[in-house]
Short mmCIF file of N, CA and C in Angstrom, two decimals:
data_model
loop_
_atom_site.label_atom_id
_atom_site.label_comp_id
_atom_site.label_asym_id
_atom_site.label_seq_id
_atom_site.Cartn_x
_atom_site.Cartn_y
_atom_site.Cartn_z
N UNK A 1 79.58 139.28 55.97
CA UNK A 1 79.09 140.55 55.53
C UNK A 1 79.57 141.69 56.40
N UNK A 2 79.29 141.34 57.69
CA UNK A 2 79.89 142.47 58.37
C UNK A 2 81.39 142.77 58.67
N UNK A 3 82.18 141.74 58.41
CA UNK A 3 83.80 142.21 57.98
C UNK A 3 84.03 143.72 56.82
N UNK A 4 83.27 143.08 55.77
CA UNK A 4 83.29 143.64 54.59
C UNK A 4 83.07 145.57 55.26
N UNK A 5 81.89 145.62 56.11
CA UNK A 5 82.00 146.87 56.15
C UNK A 5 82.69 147.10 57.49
N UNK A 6 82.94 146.67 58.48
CA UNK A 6 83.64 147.49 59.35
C UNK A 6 85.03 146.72 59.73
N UNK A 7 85.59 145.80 58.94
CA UNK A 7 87.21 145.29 59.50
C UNK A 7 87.84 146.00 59.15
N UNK A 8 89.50 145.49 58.60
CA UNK A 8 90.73 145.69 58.37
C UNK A 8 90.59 145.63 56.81
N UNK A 9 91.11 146.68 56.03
CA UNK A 9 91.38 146.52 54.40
C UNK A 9 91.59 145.23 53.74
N UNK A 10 92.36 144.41 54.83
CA UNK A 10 93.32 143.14 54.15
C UNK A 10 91.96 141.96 54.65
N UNK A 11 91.21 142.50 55.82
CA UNK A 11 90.37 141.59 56.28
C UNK A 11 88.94 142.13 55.38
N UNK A 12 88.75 142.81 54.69
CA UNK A 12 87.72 143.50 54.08
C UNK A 12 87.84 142.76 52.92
N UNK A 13 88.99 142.54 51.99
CA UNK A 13 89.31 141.89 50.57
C UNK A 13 88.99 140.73 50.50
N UNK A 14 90.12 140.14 52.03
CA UNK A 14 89.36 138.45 51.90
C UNK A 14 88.13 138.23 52.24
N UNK A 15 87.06 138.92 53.04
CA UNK A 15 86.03 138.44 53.00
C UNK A 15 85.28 139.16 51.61
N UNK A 16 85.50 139.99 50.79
CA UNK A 16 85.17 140.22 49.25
C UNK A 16 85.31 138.77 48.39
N UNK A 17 86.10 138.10 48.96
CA UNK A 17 86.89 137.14 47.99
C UNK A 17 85.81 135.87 47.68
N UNK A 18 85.72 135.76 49.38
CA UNK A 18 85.22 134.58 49.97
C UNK A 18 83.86 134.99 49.30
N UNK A 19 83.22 136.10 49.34
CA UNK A 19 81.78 136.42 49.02
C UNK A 19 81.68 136.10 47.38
N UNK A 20 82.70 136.62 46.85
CA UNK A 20 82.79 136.57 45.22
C UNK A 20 82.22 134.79 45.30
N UNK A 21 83.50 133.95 45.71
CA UNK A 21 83.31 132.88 45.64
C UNK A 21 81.85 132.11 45.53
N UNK A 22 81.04 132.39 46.47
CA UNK A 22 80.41 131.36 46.86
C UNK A 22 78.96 132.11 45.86
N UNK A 23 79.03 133.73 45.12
CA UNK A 23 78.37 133.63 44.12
C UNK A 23 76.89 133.64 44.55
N UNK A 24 75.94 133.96 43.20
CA UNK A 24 74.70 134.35 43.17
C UNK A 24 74.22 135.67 43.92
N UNK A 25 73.15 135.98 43.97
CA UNK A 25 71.96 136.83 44.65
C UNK A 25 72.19 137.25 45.81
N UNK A 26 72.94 136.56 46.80
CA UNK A 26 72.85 136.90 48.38
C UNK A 26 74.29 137.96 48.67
N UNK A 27 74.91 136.74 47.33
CA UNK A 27 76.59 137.72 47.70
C UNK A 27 76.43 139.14 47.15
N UNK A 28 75.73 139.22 45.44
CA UNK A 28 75.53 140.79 45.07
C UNK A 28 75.06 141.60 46.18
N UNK A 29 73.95 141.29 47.25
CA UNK A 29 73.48 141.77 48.47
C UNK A 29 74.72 142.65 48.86
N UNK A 30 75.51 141.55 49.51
CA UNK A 30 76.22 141.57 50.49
C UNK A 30 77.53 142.67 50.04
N UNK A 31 77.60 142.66 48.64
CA UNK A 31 78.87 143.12 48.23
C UNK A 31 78.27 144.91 48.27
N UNK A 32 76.80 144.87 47.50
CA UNK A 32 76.18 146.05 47.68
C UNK A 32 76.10 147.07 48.67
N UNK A 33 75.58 145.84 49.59
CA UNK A 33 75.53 146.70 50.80
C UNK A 33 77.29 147.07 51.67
N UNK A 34 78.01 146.58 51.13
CA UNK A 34 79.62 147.07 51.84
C UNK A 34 80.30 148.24 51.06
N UNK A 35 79.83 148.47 49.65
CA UNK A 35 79.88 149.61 49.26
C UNK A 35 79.79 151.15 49.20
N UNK A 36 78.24 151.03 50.15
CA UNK A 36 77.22 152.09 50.81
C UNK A 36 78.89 152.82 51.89
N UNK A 37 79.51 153.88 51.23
CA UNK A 37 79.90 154.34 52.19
C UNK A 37 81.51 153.95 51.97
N UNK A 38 82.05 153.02 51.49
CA UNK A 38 82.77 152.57 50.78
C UNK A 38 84.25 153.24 50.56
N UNK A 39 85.34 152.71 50.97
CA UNK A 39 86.73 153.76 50.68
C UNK A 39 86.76 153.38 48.69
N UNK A 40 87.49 154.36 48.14
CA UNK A 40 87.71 153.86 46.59
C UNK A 40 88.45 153.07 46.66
N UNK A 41 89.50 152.25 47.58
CA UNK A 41 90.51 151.62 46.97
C UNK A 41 89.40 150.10 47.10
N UNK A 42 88.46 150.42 48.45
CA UNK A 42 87.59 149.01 48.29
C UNK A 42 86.92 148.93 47.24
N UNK A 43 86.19 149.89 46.73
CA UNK A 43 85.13 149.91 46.25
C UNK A 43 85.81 149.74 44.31
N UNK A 44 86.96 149.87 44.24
CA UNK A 44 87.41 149.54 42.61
C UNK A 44 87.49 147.85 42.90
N UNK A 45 88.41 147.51 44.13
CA UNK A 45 88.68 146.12 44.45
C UNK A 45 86.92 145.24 44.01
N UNK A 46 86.20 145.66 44.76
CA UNK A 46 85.18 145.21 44.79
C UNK A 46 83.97 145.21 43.38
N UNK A 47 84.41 146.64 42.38
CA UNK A 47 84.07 145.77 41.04
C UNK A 47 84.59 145.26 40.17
N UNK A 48 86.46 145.08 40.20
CA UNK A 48 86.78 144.10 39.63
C UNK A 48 86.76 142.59 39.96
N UNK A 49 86.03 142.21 40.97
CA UNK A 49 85.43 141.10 41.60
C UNK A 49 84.07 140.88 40.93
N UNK A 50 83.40 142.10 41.13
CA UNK A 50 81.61 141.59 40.78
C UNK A 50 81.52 141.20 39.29
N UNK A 51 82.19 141.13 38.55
CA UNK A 51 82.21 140.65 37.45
C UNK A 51 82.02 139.18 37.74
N UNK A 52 82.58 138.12 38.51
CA UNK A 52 82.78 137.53 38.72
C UNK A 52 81.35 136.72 39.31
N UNK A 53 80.46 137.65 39.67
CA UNK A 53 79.11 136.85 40.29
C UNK A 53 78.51 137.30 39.20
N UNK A 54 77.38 136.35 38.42
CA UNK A 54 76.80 136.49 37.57
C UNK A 54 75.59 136.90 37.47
N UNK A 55 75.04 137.52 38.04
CA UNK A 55 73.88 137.66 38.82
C UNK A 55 73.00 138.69 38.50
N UNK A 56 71.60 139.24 37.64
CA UNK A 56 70.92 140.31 36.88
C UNK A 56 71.43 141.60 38.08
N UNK A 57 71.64 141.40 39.17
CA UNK A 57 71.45 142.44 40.07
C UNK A 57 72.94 143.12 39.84
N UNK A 58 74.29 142.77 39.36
CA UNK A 58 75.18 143.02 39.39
C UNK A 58 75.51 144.33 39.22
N UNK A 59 74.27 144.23 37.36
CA UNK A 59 74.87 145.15 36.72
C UNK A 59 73.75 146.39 36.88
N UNK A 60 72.85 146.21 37.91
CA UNK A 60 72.13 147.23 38.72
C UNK A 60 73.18 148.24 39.82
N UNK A 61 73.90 146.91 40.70
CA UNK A 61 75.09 147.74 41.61
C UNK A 61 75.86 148.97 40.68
N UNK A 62 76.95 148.00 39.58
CA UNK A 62 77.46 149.04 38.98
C UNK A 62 76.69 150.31 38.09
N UNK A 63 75.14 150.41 37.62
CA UNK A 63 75.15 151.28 37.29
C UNK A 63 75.05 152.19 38.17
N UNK A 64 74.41 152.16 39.41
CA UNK A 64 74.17 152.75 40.60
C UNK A 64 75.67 153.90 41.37
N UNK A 65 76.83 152.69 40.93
CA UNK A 65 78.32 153.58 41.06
C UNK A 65 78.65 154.43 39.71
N UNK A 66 77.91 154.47 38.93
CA UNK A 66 78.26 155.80 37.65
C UNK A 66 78.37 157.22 38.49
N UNK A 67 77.46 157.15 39.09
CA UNK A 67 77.42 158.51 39.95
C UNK A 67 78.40 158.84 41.12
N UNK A 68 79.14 157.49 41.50
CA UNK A 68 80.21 157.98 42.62
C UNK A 68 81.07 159.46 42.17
N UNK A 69 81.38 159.69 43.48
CA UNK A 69 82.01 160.83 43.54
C UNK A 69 83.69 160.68 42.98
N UNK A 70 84.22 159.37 42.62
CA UNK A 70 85.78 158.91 42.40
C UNK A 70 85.51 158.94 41.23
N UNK A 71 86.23 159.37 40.28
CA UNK A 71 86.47 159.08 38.86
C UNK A 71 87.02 157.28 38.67
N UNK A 72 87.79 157.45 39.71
CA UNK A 72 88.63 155.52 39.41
C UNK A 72 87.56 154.30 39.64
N UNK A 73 86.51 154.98 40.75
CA UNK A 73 85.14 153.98 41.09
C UNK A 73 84.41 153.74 40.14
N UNK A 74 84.08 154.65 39.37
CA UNK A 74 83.24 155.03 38.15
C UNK A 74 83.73 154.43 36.59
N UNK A 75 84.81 154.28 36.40
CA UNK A 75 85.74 153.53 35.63
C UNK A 75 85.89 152.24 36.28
N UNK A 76 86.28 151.71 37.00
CA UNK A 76 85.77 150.27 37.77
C UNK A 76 84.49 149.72 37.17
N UNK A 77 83.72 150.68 37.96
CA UNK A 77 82.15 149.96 37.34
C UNK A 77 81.97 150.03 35.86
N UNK A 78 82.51 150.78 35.19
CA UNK A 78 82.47 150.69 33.65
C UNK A 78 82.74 149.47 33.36
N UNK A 79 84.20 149.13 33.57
CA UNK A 79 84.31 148.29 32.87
C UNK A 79 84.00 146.55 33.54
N UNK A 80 83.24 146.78 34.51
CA UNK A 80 82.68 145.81 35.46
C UNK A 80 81.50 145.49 34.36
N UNK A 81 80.96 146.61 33.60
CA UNK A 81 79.50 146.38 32.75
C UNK A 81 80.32 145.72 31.91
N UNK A 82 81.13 145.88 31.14
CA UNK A 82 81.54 145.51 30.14
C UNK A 82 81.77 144.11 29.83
N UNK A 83 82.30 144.08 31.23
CA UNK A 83 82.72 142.36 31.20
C UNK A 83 82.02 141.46 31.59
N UNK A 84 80.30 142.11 32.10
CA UNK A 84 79.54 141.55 32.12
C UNK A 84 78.36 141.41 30.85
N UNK A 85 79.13 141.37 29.99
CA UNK A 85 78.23 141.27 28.79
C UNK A 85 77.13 142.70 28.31
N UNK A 86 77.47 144.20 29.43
CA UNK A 86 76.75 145.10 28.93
C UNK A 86 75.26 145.03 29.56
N UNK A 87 74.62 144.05 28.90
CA UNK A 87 73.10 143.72 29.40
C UNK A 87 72.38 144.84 29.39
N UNK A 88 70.91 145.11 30.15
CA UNK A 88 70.37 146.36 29.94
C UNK A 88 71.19 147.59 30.41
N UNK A 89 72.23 147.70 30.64
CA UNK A 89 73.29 148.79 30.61
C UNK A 89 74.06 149.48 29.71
N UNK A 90 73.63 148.79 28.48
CA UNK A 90 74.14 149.56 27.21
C UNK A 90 74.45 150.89 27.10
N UNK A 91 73.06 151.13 27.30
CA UNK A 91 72.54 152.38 26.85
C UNK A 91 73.01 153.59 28.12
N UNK A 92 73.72 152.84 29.10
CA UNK A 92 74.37 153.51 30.43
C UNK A 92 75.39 154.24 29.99
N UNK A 93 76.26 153.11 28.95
CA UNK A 93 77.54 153.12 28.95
C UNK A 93 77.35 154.21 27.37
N UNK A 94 76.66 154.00 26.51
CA UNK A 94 76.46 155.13 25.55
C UNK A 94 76.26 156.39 26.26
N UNK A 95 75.72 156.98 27.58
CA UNK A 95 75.14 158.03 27.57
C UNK A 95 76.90 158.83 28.28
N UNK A 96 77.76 157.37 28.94
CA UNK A 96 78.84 158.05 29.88
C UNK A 96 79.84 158.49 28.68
N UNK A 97 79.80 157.93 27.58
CA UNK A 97 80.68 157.52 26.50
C UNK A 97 80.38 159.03 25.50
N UNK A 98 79.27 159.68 25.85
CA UNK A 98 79.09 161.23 24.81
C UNK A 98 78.54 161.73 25.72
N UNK A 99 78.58 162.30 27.51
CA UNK A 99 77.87 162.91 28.26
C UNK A 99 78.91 164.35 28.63
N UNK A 100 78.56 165.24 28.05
CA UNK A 100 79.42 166.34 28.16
C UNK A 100 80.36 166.35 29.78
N UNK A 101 79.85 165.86 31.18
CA UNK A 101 80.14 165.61 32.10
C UNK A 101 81.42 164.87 32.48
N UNK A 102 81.14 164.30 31.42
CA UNK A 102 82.41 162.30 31.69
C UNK A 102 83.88 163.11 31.48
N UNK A 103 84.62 162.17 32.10
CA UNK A 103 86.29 162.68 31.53
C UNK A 103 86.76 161.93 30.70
N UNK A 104 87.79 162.13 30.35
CA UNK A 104 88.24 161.39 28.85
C UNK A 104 88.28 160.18 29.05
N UNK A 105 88.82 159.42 30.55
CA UNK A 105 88.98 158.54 30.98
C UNK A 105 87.86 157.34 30.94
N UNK A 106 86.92 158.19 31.38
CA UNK A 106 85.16 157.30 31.86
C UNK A 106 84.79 157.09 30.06
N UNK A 107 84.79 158.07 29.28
CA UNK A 107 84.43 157.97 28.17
C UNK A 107 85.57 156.60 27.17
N UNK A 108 86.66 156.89 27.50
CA UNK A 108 87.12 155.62 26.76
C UNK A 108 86.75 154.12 27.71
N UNK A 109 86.53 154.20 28.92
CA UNK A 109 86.21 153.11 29.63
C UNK A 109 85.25 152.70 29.01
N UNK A 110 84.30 153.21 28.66
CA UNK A 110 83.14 153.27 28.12
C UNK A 110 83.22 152.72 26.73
N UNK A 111 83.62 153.34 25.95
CA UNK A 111 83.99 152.58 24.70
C UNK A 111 84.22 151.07 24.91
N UNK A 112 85.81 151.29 25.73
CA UNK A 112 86.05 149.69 25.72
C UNK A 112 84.70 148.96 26.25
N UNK A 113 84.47 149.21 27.29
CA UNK A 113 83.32 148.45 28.02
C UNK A 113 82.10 147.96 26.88
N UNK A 114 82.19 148.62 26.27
CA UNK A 114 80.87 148.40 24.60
C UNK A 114 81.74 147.59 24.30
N UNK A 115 83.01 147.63 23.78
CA UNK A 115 83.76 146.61 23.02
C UNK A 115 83.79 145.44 23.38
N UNK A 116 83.82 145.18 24.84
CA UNK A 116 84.01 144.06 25.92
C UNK A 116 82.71 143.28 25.54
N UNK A 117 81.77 144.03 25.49
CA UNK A 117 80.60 143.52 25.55
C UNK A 117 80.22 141.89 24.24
N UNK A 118 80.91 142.43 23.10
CA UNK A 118 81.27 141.72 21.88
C UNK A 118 79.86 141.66 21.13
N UNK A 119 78.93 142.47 21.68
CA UNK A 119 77.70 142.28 20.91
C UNK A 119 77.36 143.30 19.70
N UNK A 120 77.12 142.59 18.80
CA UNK A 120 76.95 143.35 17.60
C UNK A 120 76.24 144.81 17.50
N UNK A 121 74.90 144.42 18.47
CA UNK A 121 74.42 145.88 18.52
C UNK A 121 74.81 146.83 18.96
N UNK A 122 76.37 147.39 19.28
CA UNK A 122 76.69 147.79 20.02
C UNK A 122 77.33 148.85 19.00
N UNK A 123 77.57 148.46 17.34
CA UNK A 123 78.42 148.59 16.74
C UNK A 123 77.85 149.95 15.95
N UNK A 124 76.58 150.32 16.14
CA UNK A 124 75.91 151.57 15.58
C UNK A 124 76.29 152.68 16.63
N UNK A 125 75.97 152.29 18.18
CA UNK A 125 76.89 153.14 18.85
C UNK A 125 78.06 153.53 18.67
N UNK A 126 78.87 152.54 18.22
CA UNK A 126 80.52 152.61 18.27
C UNK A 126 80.50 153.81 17.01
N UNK A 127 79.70 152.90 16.04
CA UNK A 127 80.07 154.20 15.10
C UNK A 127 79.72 155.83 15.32
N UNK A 128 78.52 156.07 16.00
CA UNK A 128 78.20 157.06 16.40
C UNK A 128 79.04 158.36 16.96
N UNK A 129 79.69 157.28 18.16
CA UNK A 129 80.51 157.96 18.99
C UNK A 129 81.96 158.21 18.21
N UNK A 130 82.30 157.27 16.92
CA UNK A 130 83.55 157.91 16.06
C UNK A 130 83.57 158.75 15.11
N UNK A 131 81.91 159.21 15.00
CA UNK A 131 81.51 160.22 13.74
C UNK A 131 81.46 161.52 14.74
N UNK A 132 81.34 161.42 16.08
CA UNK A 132 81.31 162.76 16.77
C UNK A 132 82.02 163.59 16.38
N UNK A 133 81.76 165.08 16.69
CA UNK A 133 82.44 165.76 16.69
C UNK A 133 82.22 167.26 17.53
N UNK A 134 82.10 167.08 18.57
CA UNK A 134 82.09 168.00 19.60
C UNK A 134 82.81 169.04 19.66
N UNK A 135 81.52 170.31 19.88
CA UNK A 135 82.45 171.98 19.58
C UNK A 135 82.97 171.82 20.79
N UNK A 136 82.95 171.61 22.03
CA UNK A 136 84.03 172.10 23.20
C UNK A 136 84.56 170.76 23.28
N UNK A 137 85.67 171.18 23.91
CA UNK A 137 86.49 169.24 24.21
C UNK A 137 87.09 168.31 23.23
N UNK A 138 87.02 169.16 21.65
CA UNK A 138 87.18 168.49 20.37
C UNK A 138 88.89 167.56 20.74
N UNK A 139 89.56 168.22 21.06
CA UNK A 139 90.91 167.87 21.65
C UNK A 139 90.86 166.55 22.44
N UNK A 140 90.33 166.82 23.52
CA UNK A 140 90.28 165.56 24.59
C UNK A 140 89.18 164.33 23.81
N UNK A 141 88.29 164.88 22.58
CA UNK A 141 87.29 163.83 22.25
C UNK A 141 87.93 162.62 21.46
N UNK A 142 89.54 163.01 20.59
CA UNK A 142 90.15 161.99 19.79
C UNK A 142 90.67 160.68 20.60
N UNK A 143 90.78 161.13 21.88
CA UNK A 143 90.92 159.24 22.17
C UNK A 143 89.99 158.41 22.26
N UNK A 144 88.53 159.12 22.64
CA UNK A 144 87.56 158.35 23.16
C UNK A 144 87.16 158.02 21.19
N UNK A 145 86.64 158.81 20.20
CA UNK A 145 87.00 158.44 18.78
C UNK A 145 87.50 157.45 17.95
N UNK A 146 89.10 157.95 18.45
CA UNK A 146 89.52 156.62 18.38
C UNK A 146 89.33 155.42 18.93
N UNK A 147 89.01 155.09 20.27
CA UNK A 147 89.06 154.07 20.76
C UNK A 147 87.65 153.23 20.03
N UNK A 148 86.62 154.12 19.94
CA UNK A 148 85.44 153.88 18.83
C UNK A 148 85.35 153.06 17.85
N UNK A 149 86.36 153.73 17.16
CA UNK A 149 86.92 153.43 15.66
C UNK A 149 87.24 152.13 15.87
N UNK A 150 88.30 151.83 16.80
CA UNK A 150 88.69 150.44 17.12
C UNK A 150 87.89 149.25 17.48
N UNK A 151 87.10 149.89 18.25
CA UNK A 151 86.19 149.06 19.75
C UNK A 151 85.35 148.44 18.11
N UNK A 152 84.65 149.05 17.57
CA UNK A 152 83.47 149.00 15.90
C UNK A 152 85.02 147.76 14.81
N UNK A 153 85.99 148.35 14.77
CA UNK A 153 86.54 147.68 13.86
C UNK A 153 86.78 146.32 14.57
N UNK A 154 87.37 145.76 16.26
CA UNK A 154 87.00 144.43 16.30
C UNK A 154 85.95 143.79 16.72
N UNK A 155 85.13 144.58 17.06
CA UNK A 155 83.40 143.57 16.93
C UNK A 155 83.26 143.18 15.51
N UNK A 156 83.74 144.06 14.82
CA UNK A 156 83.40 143.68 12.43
C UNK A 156 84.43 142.26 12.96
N UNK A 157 85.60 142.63 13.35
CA UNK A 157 86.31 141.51 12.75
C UNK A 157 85.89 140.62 13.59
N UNK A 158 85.23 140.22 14.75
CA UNK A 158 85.51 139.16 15.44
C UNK A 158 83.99 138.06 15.10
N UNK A 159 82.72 139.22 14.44
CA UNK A 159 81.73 138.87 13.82
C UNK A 159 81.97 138.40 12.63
N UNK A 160 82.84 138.52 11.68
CA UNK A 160 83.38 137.98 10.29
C UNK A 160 83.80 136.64 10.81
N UNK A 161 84.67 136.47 11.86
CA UNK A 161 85.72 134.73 11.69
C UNK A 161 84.78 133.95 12.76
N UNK A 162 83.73 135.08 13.78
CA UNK A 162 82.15 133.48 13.94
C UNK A 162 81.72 132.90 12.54
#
């Protein structure tokens, strides 16, 4: 644990690694607490890892990084929810996905991250967010739209060939 926050970058990853590994409750701890303070290049490293521990607390860490100050951290943890099945974070990823605040970026992360999720209920959002149509930002809103459009058209298809 204490590598994680005060070693070497290269000595910071492998002990991320080793922590991923061995999994559950103690490691989300551990990964949590090395975050607190956190460079971005660790802290993206470190939620494309937490996907990897399966653990209810996970997807507490990443909503907790929505608010980082990095746009790339914040997109990390997006799609860290995503690939964790979403869970009670849905409704996280709906609010980053139409929050006048988000950048185009966080907002399509967001999409995908619903898409990732593969759960059906997800698919009234999807549509939601492709019926938008926002007076400021109308420009920057067609990728996140589109990606909508998409994210809704393969949850239909992937729910048709279950």
């Amino acid at each position: 644990g204490d590598v994680m926050l005060h070693g070497s970058a290269p000595a910071k990853e492998a002990a991320l690694d080793a922590v991923v590994e061995i999994g559950g409750e103690l490691s989300a701890e551990q990964i949590a607490r090395a975050l607190k303070g956190a460079d971005p290049a660790f802290s993206i490293k470190a939620f494309q890892s937490l996907s990897k521990v399966r653990v209810p607390a996970v997807i507490d860490i990443c909503v907790k990084a929505l608010s980082d100050s990095c746009v790339e951290v914040r997109c990390a943890a997006i799609e860290a929810i995503g690939q964790l099945g979403g869970g009670c974070a849905i409704l996280e990823l709906v609010r980053v996905a139409t929050r006048r605040g988000s950048t185009t970026e966080e907002r399509v992360a967001a999409v995908e991250a619903l898409e990732h999720t593969g759960r059906p209920e997800v698919l009234q959002h999807l549509d939601d967010i492709a019926r938008r149509r926002p007076l400021i930002g109308r420009r920057g809103y067609e990728a996140v739209r589109s990606a909508a459009q998409r994210a809704a058209e393969e949850i239909r298809r992937a729910d048709s060939a279950a």
